[in-house]
Amino acid sequence: MASVGAPAEHTRMFSPLHRRMAATGSRYAILVLFGVITLYPFILVVSTGLRDPVSINVNPFALFENIRLATISDAWTLGGFGGYFKNTLLITVPTVAGTIVLSTMAGYALARIQFPGRNLIFFTFMLGLMIPFTSIMIPLFYELIDLGLFGSVWAVILPGIAGSAGFGVPLGIFLMRAFFQDLPNELAEAARVDGATEFQVFRKVMLPLAAPGIAVLGVLVFFQSWNQFLMPLLYLPGEENRPLSTGLYIFASGRVQDFELIAAGSVIMILPVIVIFLIFQRTFVKGVTAGALKG
Amino acid sequence: MAETKVATRPRPASRGRRRAIARRAGASTARGSELWTAALFIAPALALYILLMLIPFLNSVYFSLTDWNGATLAKNFVGLANYAEMLQDPQLYEAFRNNLVWIVIGTVVPVSVGLLLAMIMWSTPRFALVFRTLFFLPYLLPIVVVGLVWNWIYHPLYGVLNSFLELIGFDYLTRGWLADGDTALYAVLGAAIWSAFGFVTVLLFAGLQGVNTDVVDAAAIDGANWLQRARYVVIPAIAPVLTLVTSITLIGGFAVIDFIIVMTNGGPGNRTSVLGFYAYNQAFQRNSVGYGTAVSILITVLSLVAAVVFIKLREGGRERG
């Protein structure tokens, strides 16, 4: 990290001290300015979500006035966000698990087993990374009706795993194949010599080594599935399976604007993602950059 | 379905297939079991992908050649009539114009801001990681929440944007930003840029970690100022990442729809309608499934063209590098 500072340090030798300090100062000023722009909407949501509804109509967006923690629990119970939270979990957990299992298996086969048509299959999957959801949302709507999935959580889980909304097996295979390709061959060969079947080689030798890659894929799919809006909007119209995203949207589209409950619902929705991000930050950033940079 | 594709695809002429047969015939049972493992491992992912990705994709081509309204059993084949209609549809042109504005501003602004911030973080590394975490946060937010919060920021009575303008004496600029046809599209774009610039910043910052600082130092010793070092040394060094983030942002811009639904639903009038929203609106709100699907095909073609141009650009960049 220290060497990165070199450009700034070299200017030191040529410029007077105060000029350098002004330059550094203006750089931090820009960072702080954008930091404020970044943070203000977060502060607005959190502070509005903690408002007492009695006072909210005077100035709904005054920051941290009349704080009332119970607003969050009101949203959870009265606003119905507790139920939406449960539904979001019921969609996200199978989506993440399914994407991990299917992409790990297919990514392994595409990376480490020689067979005819391998590249064709890989490129077929990669086509999925280029097809935007907008291109398939209309036929998928009618297909899900025909399949009898429309309105059930599977109408969002299965297309999610398939990659319809951009984060399923195409992305997973892309990441896991690259990951398995980077693993050394010696261990697998040793296991084969010892008489392990192909499945045992995968399960006992390669899979444990792939844990970091699986973690990256897991957090990536988790936050995109948790946040997704269009698929639930189109394919889960009913109240009983509604997740947080469309629950919040429909709640906020109502005639009466309960600002404090909308904000509290938003806090409920974003909190798990922020917490997981702060815990797995390295994995997270690695996932986002690897997903984009590796190709 | 996948198993037939993988293991017994009826193409005797293929060289790989002959190799596979030779392997199996060559008394190597391990090879045979490898093939079965590959087939079993790929089949579930491929089956789901074909069912819920490729079939709807092919169906979108089919639907676009019909006048289907979504309710009748029969889909009347109308050839290219929907595409001919698109050429004379003023609402489509309006959506296309708005989409172009969206793509240009929605790409140029986050990439410039991201480049500026990434280079500052790179050259003043103290607290750089704190700022990286901070700038990345908006990218994690669901678009529903981003849209709702920015609705409040743009609120005509209580919004902070109007309060701020009044505070600095620009009272005459205050308005309902999302209700005013002249500003609505830019207001939605503002929210979208806010949620995307951190992603661009983090990617460019990651790209900068690979830049050789000796070269930058040498340029500094030769008397190049900050701007010159950025222009002639640093930016060329991260050109591949820069092309990449630019094209990701650009391609995403063709398909944007969620911000529009959450913030304006296309209004006022059609002033914030973009291609994706127009396709959604036609198919799901006006029952013109055939026509809406034709619009979605236009989006597909535009984004595939953009993706191919981008791949060419990258390959070109690699050859030169």
XYZ file of C-alpha atoms in Angstrom:
616
model
C 0.000 0.000 0.000
C 2.846 2.388 0.856
C 4.287 2.372 -2.636
C 0.967 3.528 -3.976
C 1.609 6.835 -2.275
C 4.727 7.391 -4.325
C 3.315 9.856 -6.853
C 2.141 12.172 -4.118
C 5.383 11.846 -2.190
C 7.542 12.731 -5.134
C 5.764 16.022 -5.694
C 6.926 16.817 -2.193
C 10.502 17.163 -3.395
C 9.615 19.744 -5.996
C 6.805 21.797 -4.487
C 6.721 24.017 -1.463
C 5.146 22.477 1.579
C 2.028 24.608 1.603
C 1.267 23.859 -2.033
C 1.464 20.146 -1.406
C -0.766 20.464 1.616
C -3.309 22.397 -0.418
C -3.256 19.694 -3.091
C -3.749 16.912 -0.544
C -6.398 18.977 1.190
C -8.384 19.487 -1.991
C -8.211 15.770 -2.760
C -9.638 14.914 0.634
C -12.215 17.659 0.179
C -13.454 15.899 -2.981
C -13.529 12.526 -1.214
C -15.416 13.972 1.743
C -17.883 15.787 -0.535
C -18.737 12.543 -2.299
C -18.768 10.802 1.055
C -21.497 13.182 2.218
C -23.463 12.690 -1.014
C -23.115 8.936 -0.473
C -24.160 8.988 3.150
C -27.013 11.497 3.156
C -29.660 9.128 1.682
C -28.672 6.434 4.210
C -28.985 8.894 7.078
C -32.312 10.093 5.702
C -33.718 6.546 5.612
C -32.479 5.588 9.063
C -33.559 8.804 10.750
C -37.003 8.790 9.082
C -37.417 5.134 10.031
C -36.912 6.104 13.670
C -39.402 8.999 13.676
C -42.451 9.248 15.841
C -45.448 9.285 13.463
C -47.180 11.911 15.605
C -44.736 14.627 14.563
C -43.889 13.476 11.094
C -46.232 15.694 9.102
C -44.583 18.913 10.256
C -41.380 18.176 8.400
C -41.151 14.490 7.480
C -37.473 14.594 6.537
C -35.958 16.531 9.407
C -33.026 14.431 10.597
C -33.161 12.647 13.952
C -36.134 14.452 15.461
C -38.579 12.760 17.830
C -36.748 9.466 17.781
C -38.930 6.431 18.498
C -37.390 2.975 18.141
C -40.807 1.315 18.205
C -41.410 2.556 14.645
C -39.218 -0.283 13.410
C -41.269 -2.884 15.271
C -44.464 -1.203 14.033
C -43.263 -1.720 10.468
C -42.376 -5.328 11.261
C -45.854 -6.103 12.629
C -48.389 -3.475 11.488
C -46.687 -2.757 8.174
C -46.394 -6.479 7.440
C -42.657 -6.293 6.789
C -42.034 -9.245 9.099
C -43.971 -11.452 6.698
C -42.206 -9.945 3.683
C -38.876 -10.589 5.404
C -39.758 -14.265 5.832
C -40.802 -14.519 2.177
C -37.568 -12.874 1.062
C -35.628 -15.479 3.036
C -37.747 -18.281 1.521
C -36.779 -17.015 -1.942
C -33.160 -16.077 -1.308
C -31.938 -19.172 0.545
C -32.990 -21.710 -2.144
C -31.762 -19.372 -4.903
C -28.313 -19.078 -3.334
C -28.106 -22.798 -2.488
C -29.342 -23.897 -5.902
C -27.037 -21.550 -7.795
C -24.030 -22.679 -5.743
C -24.704 -26.398 -6.133
C -25.498 -26.318 -9.851
C -22.716 -23.877 -10.794
C -20.098 -25.700 -8.755
C -20.920 -29.018 -10.408
C -21.170 -27.652 -13.935
C -18.201 -25.311 -13.463
C -16.095 -28.249 -12.276
C -17.049 -30.432 -15.240
C -16.417 -27.617 -17.700
C -13.045 -26.821 -16.159
C -11.538 -30.213 -15.363
C -13.122 -32.896 -17.532
C -12.299 -33.234 -21.210
C -15.321 -34.106 -23.319
C -16.660 -33.290 -26.761
C -18.790 -30.160 -27.006
C -17.325 -28.682 -23.850
C -16.662 -25.247 -25.286
C -20.012 -25.148 -27.036
C -21.793 -25.749 -23.744
C -19.681 -23.159 -21.982
C -20.403 -20.502 -24.597
C -24.105 -21.376 -24.499
C -24.078 -20.545 -20.797
C -22.101 -17.367 -21.394
C -24.752 -16.186 -23.839
C -26.944 -15.920 -20.755
C -24.696 -13.191 -19.360
C -25.439 -11.071 -22.423
C -29.226 -11.516 -22.556
C -30.825 -8.823 -20.390
C -33.873 -9.727 -18.310
C -35.884 -7.213 -20.322
C -35.461 -9.480 -23.368
C -37.113 -12.509 -21.800
C -39.460 -11.090 -19.168
C -42.565 -11.237 -21.381
C -42.360 -14.858 -22.680
C -41.155 -16.017 -19.258
C -44.357 -14.611 -17.741
C -46.518 -16.864 -19.932
C -44.175 -19.836 -19.602
C -44.386 -19.683 -15.808
C -48.186 -19.671 -16.081
C -48.044 -22.753 -18.353
C -45.670 -24.516 -15.977
C -48.034 -23.829 -13.075
C -45.319 -21.939 -11.177
C -46.728 -18.430 -11.524
C -47.495 -16.873 -8.151
C -45.491 -19.401 -6.128
C -42.010 -18.655 -4.783
C -40.626 -21.059 -7.407
C -41.612 -18.555 -10.101
C -38.779 -16.403 -8.771
C -36.403 -19.065 -7.392
C -36.066 -21.229 -10.513
C -35.580 -18.399 -13.038
C -33.204 -16.848 -10.511
C -31.058 -19.987 -10.524
C -31.367 -20.292 -14.316
C -29.928 -16.808 -14.701
C -32.976 -15.018 -16.067
C -32.360 -12.005 -13.869
C -28.596 -11.934 -14.379
C -27.143 -13.689 -11.321
C -27.760 -17.465 -11.634
C -25.824 -20.332 -13.211
C -24.302 -18.337 -16.117
C -22.499 -16.069 -13.654
C -21.836 -18.972 -11.267
C -20.368 -21.226 -13.956
C -18.247 -18.352 -15.221
C -16.778 -17.808 -11.749
C -16.481 -21.448 -10.638
C -15.017 -22.693 -13.921
C -12.304 -20.036 -13.694
C -11.724 -20.985 -10.073
C -11.417 -24.730 -10.755
C -9.101 -24.084 -13.694
C -6.673 -22.349 -11.363
C -6.472 -25.311 -8.968
C -3.399 -27.554 -9.293
C -3.885 -30.905 -10.969
C -1.537 -32.977 -8.792
C -3.947 -33.547 -5.924
C -6.706 -34.821 -8.198
C -4.275 -37.117 -10.016
C -2.979 -38.502 -6.740
C -6.523 -39.306 -5.643
C -7.239 -40.996 -8.992
C -4.123 -43.113 -8.675
C -5.385 -44.158 -5.253
C -8.531 -45.421 -6.956
C -10.953 -42.572 -6.259
C -13.925 -42.273 -8.607
C -14.527 -39.020 -10.452
C -17.244 -38.084 -8.002
C -14.949 -38.766 -5.037
C -12.224 -36.627 -6.614
C -14.741 -33.798 -6.894
C -16.329 -34.232 -3.497
C -13.285 -35.015 -1.359
C -10.445 -33.182 -3.099
C -11.616 -30.334 -5.308
C -14.709 -29.097 -3.483
C -12.908 -28.232 -0.219
C -10.324 -26.295 -2.220
C -13.096 -24.358 -3.945
C -14.553 -22.982 -0.701
C -13.241 -19.419 -1.245
C -14.762 -19.334 -4.730
C -18.053 -20.641 -3.400
C -18.070 -17.915 -0.744
C -17.578 -15.233 -3.391
C -20.407 -16.631 -5.493
C -22.617 -17.012 -2.422
C -22.432 -13.388 -1.284
C -22.843 -12.161 -4.851
C -26.006 -14.170 -5.459
C -27.309 -13.462 -1.965
C -27.406 -9.723 -2.291
C -28.765 -9.691 -5.839
C -31.493 -12.207 -5.028
C -32.377 -10.358 -1.812
C -32.668 -7.055 -3.655
C -34.380 -8.228 -6.825
C -37.495 -6.335 -7.783
C -38.680 -7.072 -11.324
C -39.227 -10.835 -11.075
C -41.325 -10.608 -7.885
C -43.206 -7.654 -9.361
C -44.114 -9.603 -12.502
C -44.362 -13.199 -11.301
C -45.446 -12.931 -7.645
C -48.467 -10.632 -7.680
C -50.168 -12.163 -4.631
C -49.844 -10.909 -1.066
C -48.926 -14.244 0.527
C -45.568 -14.749 -1.206
C -44.598 -11.094 -1.507
C -40.957 -10.304 -0.649
C -39.593 -7.070 0.836
C -38.842 -5.366 -2.482
C -42.346 -5.447 -3.927
C -43.870 -5.241 -0.437
C -42.072 -1.945 0.052
C -42.975 -0.733 -3.428
C -46.668 -1.487 -3.015
C -46.705 -0.108 0.520
C -45.135 3.128 -0.705
C -47.483 3.392 -3.690
C -50.492 3.576 -1.396
C -52.641 6.684 -1.199
C -51.488 7.515 2.306
C -47.751 8.049 2.643
C -46.613 6.715 6.008
C -43.091 8.015 5.573
C -41.834 6.594 8.863
C -43.131 3.077 8.107
C -41.775 3.137 4.537
C -38.390 4.168 5.894
C -38.506 1.569 8.668
C -39.380 -1.098 6.095
C -36.396 0.044 4.034
C -34.142 -0.275 7.065
C -35.440 -3.812 7.647
C -34.685 -4.653 4.029
C -31.180 -3.168 3.775
C -29.857 -4.131 7.194
C -29.032 -7.809 6.413
C -27.189 -6.849 3.234
C -25.157 -4.115 4.927
C -24.269 -6.395 7.858
C -23.188 -9.228 5.567
C -21.242 -6.772 3.446
C -19.360 -5.368 6.420
C -18.531 -8.905 7.677
C -17.521 -10.365 4.311
C -16.241 -7.160 2.780
C -13.160 -8.655 1.180
C -15.093 -11.560 -0.304
C -17.771 -9.194 -1.479
C -15.483 -6.762 -3.257
C -13.506 -9.655 -4.675
C -16.725 -11.163 -6.040
C -17.861 -7.969 -7.679
C -14.453 -7.257 -9.195
C -13.763 -10.883 -10.166
C -17.163 -11.206 -11.793
C -16.302 -8.265 -13.986
C -12.524 -8.451 -14.406
C -11.781 -12.123 -14.910
C -13.149 -12.460 -18.418
C -31.538 -33.540 -22.437
C -28.043 -32.525 -21.541
C -26.837 -36.092 -21.259
C -27.641 -36.816 -24.871
C -25.907 -33.618 -25.783
C -22.777 -34.429 -23.859
C -22.256 -38.124 -24.100
C -23.992 -39.423 -27.191
C -24.349 -36.447 -29.470
C -24.951 -37.976 -32.911
C -22.093 -36.312 -34.736
C -19.745 -39.102 -35.794
C -17.524 -36.712 -37.717
C -16.504 -34.663 -34.698
C -12.924 -35.163 -33.704
C -13.634 -34.899 -29.991
C -16.233 -37.621 -30.276
C -13.787 -39.953 -31.974
C -11.302 -39.243 -29.253
C -13.950 -40.069 -26.672
C -14.787 -43.347 -28.356
C -11.119 -44.198 -28.609
C -10.739 -43.430 -24.933
C -13.596 -45.646 -23.921
C -12.533 -48.442 -26.256
C -8.988 -48.109 -24.940
C -9.983 -50.039 -21.812
C -9.766 -46.848 -19.782
C -12.840 -47.168 -17.577
C -11.793 -43.984 -15.762
C -12.373 -42.034 -18.994
C -15.849 -43.475 -19.382
C -16.759 -42.613 -15.838
C -15.399 -39.103 -16.421
C -17.830 -38.610 -19.273
C -20.759 -39.740 -17.192
C -19.677 -37.489 -14.351
C -19.475 -34.532 -16.728
C -22.917 -35.273 -18.112
C -24.476 -35.642 -14.665
C -22.771 -32.512 -13.372
C -23.840 -30.310 -16.260
C -27.335 -31.683 -16.895
C -29.254 -29.948 -14.054
C -27.806 -26.498 -14.723
C -28.215 -26.877 -18.473
C -31.791 -28.154 -18.224
C -32.869 -25.223 -16.049
C -30.977 -22.773 -18.230
C -32.591 -24.089 -21.411
C -36.062 -24.136 -19.856
C -36.066 -20.674 -18.262
C -33.537 -18.760 -20.318
C -33.142 -20.081 -23.864
C -36.763 -21.089 -24.449
C -38.147 -17.704 -23.329
C -35.458 -16.071 -25.447
C -36.531 -18.016 -28.537
C -40.174 -17.439 -27.632
C -39.570 -13.709 -27.591
C -38.590 -13.933 -31.254
C -41.726 -15.972 -31.945
C -44.067 -13.670 -29.959
C -42.696 -10.642 -31.759
C -43.961 -12.064 -35.050
C -47.548 -12.333 -33.773
C -50.290 -9.919 -32.759
C -50.972 -11.828 -29.551
C -52.750 -9.953 -26.756
C -51.877 -12.429 -24.014
C -55.430 -13.691 -23.537
C -56.501 -15.556 -26.676
C -55.452 -19.138 -27.318
C -54.357 -18.545 -30.913
C -51.375 -16.398 -31.767
C -51.845 -14.916 -35.232
C -48.670 -14.797 -37.258
C -48.251 -11.296 -38.655
C -44.703 -11.484 -39.987
C -42.734 -8.308 -39.458
C -45.785 -6.109 -38.937
C -44.788 -5.249 -35.359
C -41.372 -4.132 -36.524
C -42.936 -2.029 -39.307
C -45.217 -0.475 -36.715
C -42.229 0.370 -34.534
C -40.813 2.536 -37.312
C -43.889 4.758 -37.184
C -44.486 4.829 -33.451
C -43.767 8.288 -31.977
C -43.877 6.863 -28.435
C -41.160 4.399 -29.347
C -39.032 7.227 -30.727
C -39.555 9.169 -27.517
C -38.536 6.131 -25.460
C -35.508 5.651 -27.700
C -34.447 9.299 -27.321
C -34.840 9.104 -23.547
C -32.863 5.865 -23.547
C -30.021 7.518 -25.477
C -29.910 10.369 -22.950
C -29.938 7.757 -20.189
C -27.087 5.772 -21.718
C -24.861 8.763 -22.463
C -25.271 10.589 -19.135
C -25.639 7.386 -17.147
C -22.293 6.175 -18.504
C -20.215 9.363 -18.762
C -21.010 10.710 -15.286
C -20.378 7.570 -13.180
C -17.260 6.672 -15.142
C -15.771 10.195 -14.838
C -16.670 10.480 -11.162
C -15.449 6.935 -10.517
C -12.169 7.611 -12.299
C -11.614 10.827 -10.374
C -12.359 9.202 -7.015
C -10.375 6.037 -7.751
C -7.312 8.037 -8.758
C -7.544 10.263 -5.692
C -7.889 7.197 -3.447
C -4.954 5.594 -5.207
C -2.623 8.574 -4.894
C -3.612 9.467 -1.305
C -3.863 6.006 0.218
C -4.545 7.135 3.766
C -8.205 6.281 4.484
C -8.537 4.962 0.911
C -10.093 1.712 2.117
C -12.549 3.563 4.330
C -13.710 5.585 1.342
C -13.847 2.479 -0.814
C -16.228 0.860 1.680
C -18.278 4.037 1.870
C -18.609 4.553 -1.876
C -19.531 0.924 -2.398
C -22.527 1.054 -0.033
C -25.083 2.578 -2.456
C -24.446 -0.262 -4.910
C -25.716 -2.713 -2.275
C -29.055 -0.995 -1.875
C -32.128 -2.408 -3.584
C -33.360 -0.145 -6.352
C -36.729 0.110 -4.613
C -35.077 1.767 -1.618
C -32.863 3.996 -3.772
C -35.927 5.127 -5.704
C -37.967 5.833 -2.575
C -35.223 7.837 -0.873
C -34.538 9.928 -3.955
C -38.256 10.548 -4.298
C -37.965 12.175 -0.883
C -34.863 14.123 -1.811
C -36.758 15.493 -4.823
C -39.935 16.091 -2.783
C -41.445 19.452 -3.846
C -42.285 20.587 -0.299
C -39.898 18.859 2.070
C -37.099 17.598 -0.165
C -33.532 18.474 0.700
C -32.731 19.475 -2.886
C -35.228 22.325 -2.854
C -34.232 23.324 0.692
C -30.610 23.433 -0.401
C -31.405 25.570 -3.462
C -33.362 27.998 -1.271
C -30.506 28.131 1.181
C -27.997 29.197 -1.453
C -30.422 31.676 -3.040
C -31.543 29.766 -6.121
C -35.218 29.752 -5.098
C -36.396 30.088 -8.693
C -34.948 26.662 -9.506
C -37.049 24.803 -6.939
C -39.704 22.489 -8.349
C -41.215 19.013 -8.111
C -38.262 17.410 -9.829
C -39.990 14.172 -10.791
C -43.276 15.802 -11.799
C -41.673 18.385 -14.092
C -41.319 16.948 -17.595
C -38.134 18.928 -18.219
C -36.283 17.507 -15.221
C -37.898 14.108 -14.478
C -35.574 11.997 -16.630
C -32.485 13.703 -15.199
C -33.811 13.343 -11.682
C -34.262 9.580 -12.131
C -30.807 9.448 -13.698
C -29.418 11.214 -10.637
C -30.671 8.393 -8.425
C -29.328 5.758 -10.826
C -25.918 7.447 -10.979
C -25.814 7.652 -7.186
C -26.389 3.911 -6.940
C -23.824 3.011 -9.650
C -20.791 5.273 -9.209
C -19.426 3.270 -6.268
C -19.333 0.084 -8.344
C -17.337 1.912 -11.038
C -15.033 3.438 -8.430
C -14.279 0.082 -6.794
C -13.555 -1.617 -10.123
C -11.258 1.187 -11.304
C -9.551 1.278 -7.917
C -8.914 -2.471 -8.219
C -7.542 -1.908 -11.719
C -5.196 0.812 -10.436
C -3.603 -1.607 -7.966
C -1.921 -3.255 -10.945
C -0.362 -0.045 -12.269
C 3.399 0.179 -11.929
C 4.101 3.165 -9.716
C 7.712 3.459 -10.962
C 6.429 4.670 -14.315
C 4.263 7.257 -12.626
C 7.202 8.375 -10.493
C 9.398 8.655 -13.556
C 6.810 10.870 -15.207
C 6.661 13.017 -12.082
C 10.447 13.405 -12.039
C 10.283 14.391 -15.686
C 8.011 17.223 -14.603
C 4.605 15.897 -15.600
C 1.898 17.433 -13.441
C -0.967 15.503 -11.837
C -3.253 15.893 -14.826
C -0.571 14.913 -17.337
C 0.386 11.846 -15.319
C -3.268 10.827 -15.244
C -3.815 11.472 -18.932
C -0.652 9.940 -20.366
C 0.458 7.324 -17.845
C -2.308 6.098 -15.551
C -5.349 6.070 -17.843
C -3.596 4.156 -20.655
C -2.425 1.619 -18.049
C -5.968 0.905 -16.860
C -7.561 1.170 -20.314
C -8.859 -2.454 -20.256
C -10.693 -1.945 -16.945
C -11.946 1.414 -18.125
C -13.349 -0.124 -21.325
C -14.918 -2.858 -19.233
C -16.745 -0.648 -16.736
C -17.807 1.698 -19.505
C -19.366 -1.131 -21.457
C -21.008 -2.751 -18.415
C -22.648 0.576 -17.587
C -23.529 1.198 -21.211
C -25.031 -2.220 -21.897
C -27.011 -2.066 -18.645
C -28.406 1.270 -19.829
C -30.235 -0.355 -22.741
C -32.189 -2.627 -20.433
C -32.960 -0.208 -17.593
C -36.509 -0.435 -16.352
C -36.664 -0.820 -12.559
C -35.704 2.774 -11.705
C -38.412 4.024 -14.053
C -41.106 1.765 -12.586
C -40.181 2.662 -9.019
C -39.782 6.420 -9.455
C -42.047 7.715 -12.226
C -43.810 4.852 -14.016
C -42.810 6.520 -17.273
C -44.389 9.864 -16.518
C -45.081 12.696 -16.641
C -46.578 11.852 -20.040
C -43.904 9.633 -21.542
C -41.071 11.882 -20.517
C -39.233 9.145 -18.592
C -40.258 6.204 -20.756
C -37.249 4.219 -21.995
C -37.217 1.172 -24.287
C -37.399 -1.424 -21.517
C -40.190 0.427 -19.792
C -42.070 0.815 -23.064
C -41.847 -2.950 -23.724
C -43.067 -3.644 -20.169
C -45.854 -1.095 -20.531
C -47.062 -2.475 -23.867
C -46.971 -6.124 -22.807
C -48.202 -5.968 -19.211
C -50.301 -2.830 -19.014
C -51.794 -2.554 -22.501
C -51.974 -6.257 -23.469
C -49.990 -5.734 -26.688
C -47.818 -8.767 -25.998
C -46.662 -9.183 -29.603
C -45.697 -5.552 -29.982
C -44.088 -5.311 -26.535
C -41.974 -8.357 -27.311
C -40.857 -6.798 -30.594
C -39.628 -3.790 -28.606
C -37.754 -6.151 -26.280
C -36.094 -7.745 -29.322
C -34.905 -4.275 -30.318
C -33.335 -3.957 -26.852
C -31.690 -7.364 -27.206
C -30.219 -6.452 -30.591
C -28.944 -3.094 -29.346
C -27.310 -4.580 -26.256
C -25.818 -7.530 -28.176
C -24.341 -5.113 -30.722
C -22.920 -3.039 -27.873
C -21.510 -6.196 -26.255
C -19.859 -7.349 -29.504
C -18.367 -3.897 -30.141
C -17.020 -3.986 -26.612
C -15.474 -7.445 -27.039
C -13.797 -6.252 -30.247
C -12.511 -3.176 -28.448
C -11.049 -5.325 -25.696
C -9.426 -7.724 -28.114
C -7.957 -4.766 -29.989
C -6.672 -3.374 -26.706
C -5.109 -6.726 -25.816
C -3.285 -7.072 -29.116
C -1.844 -3.607 -28.741
C -0.883 -4.324 -25.123
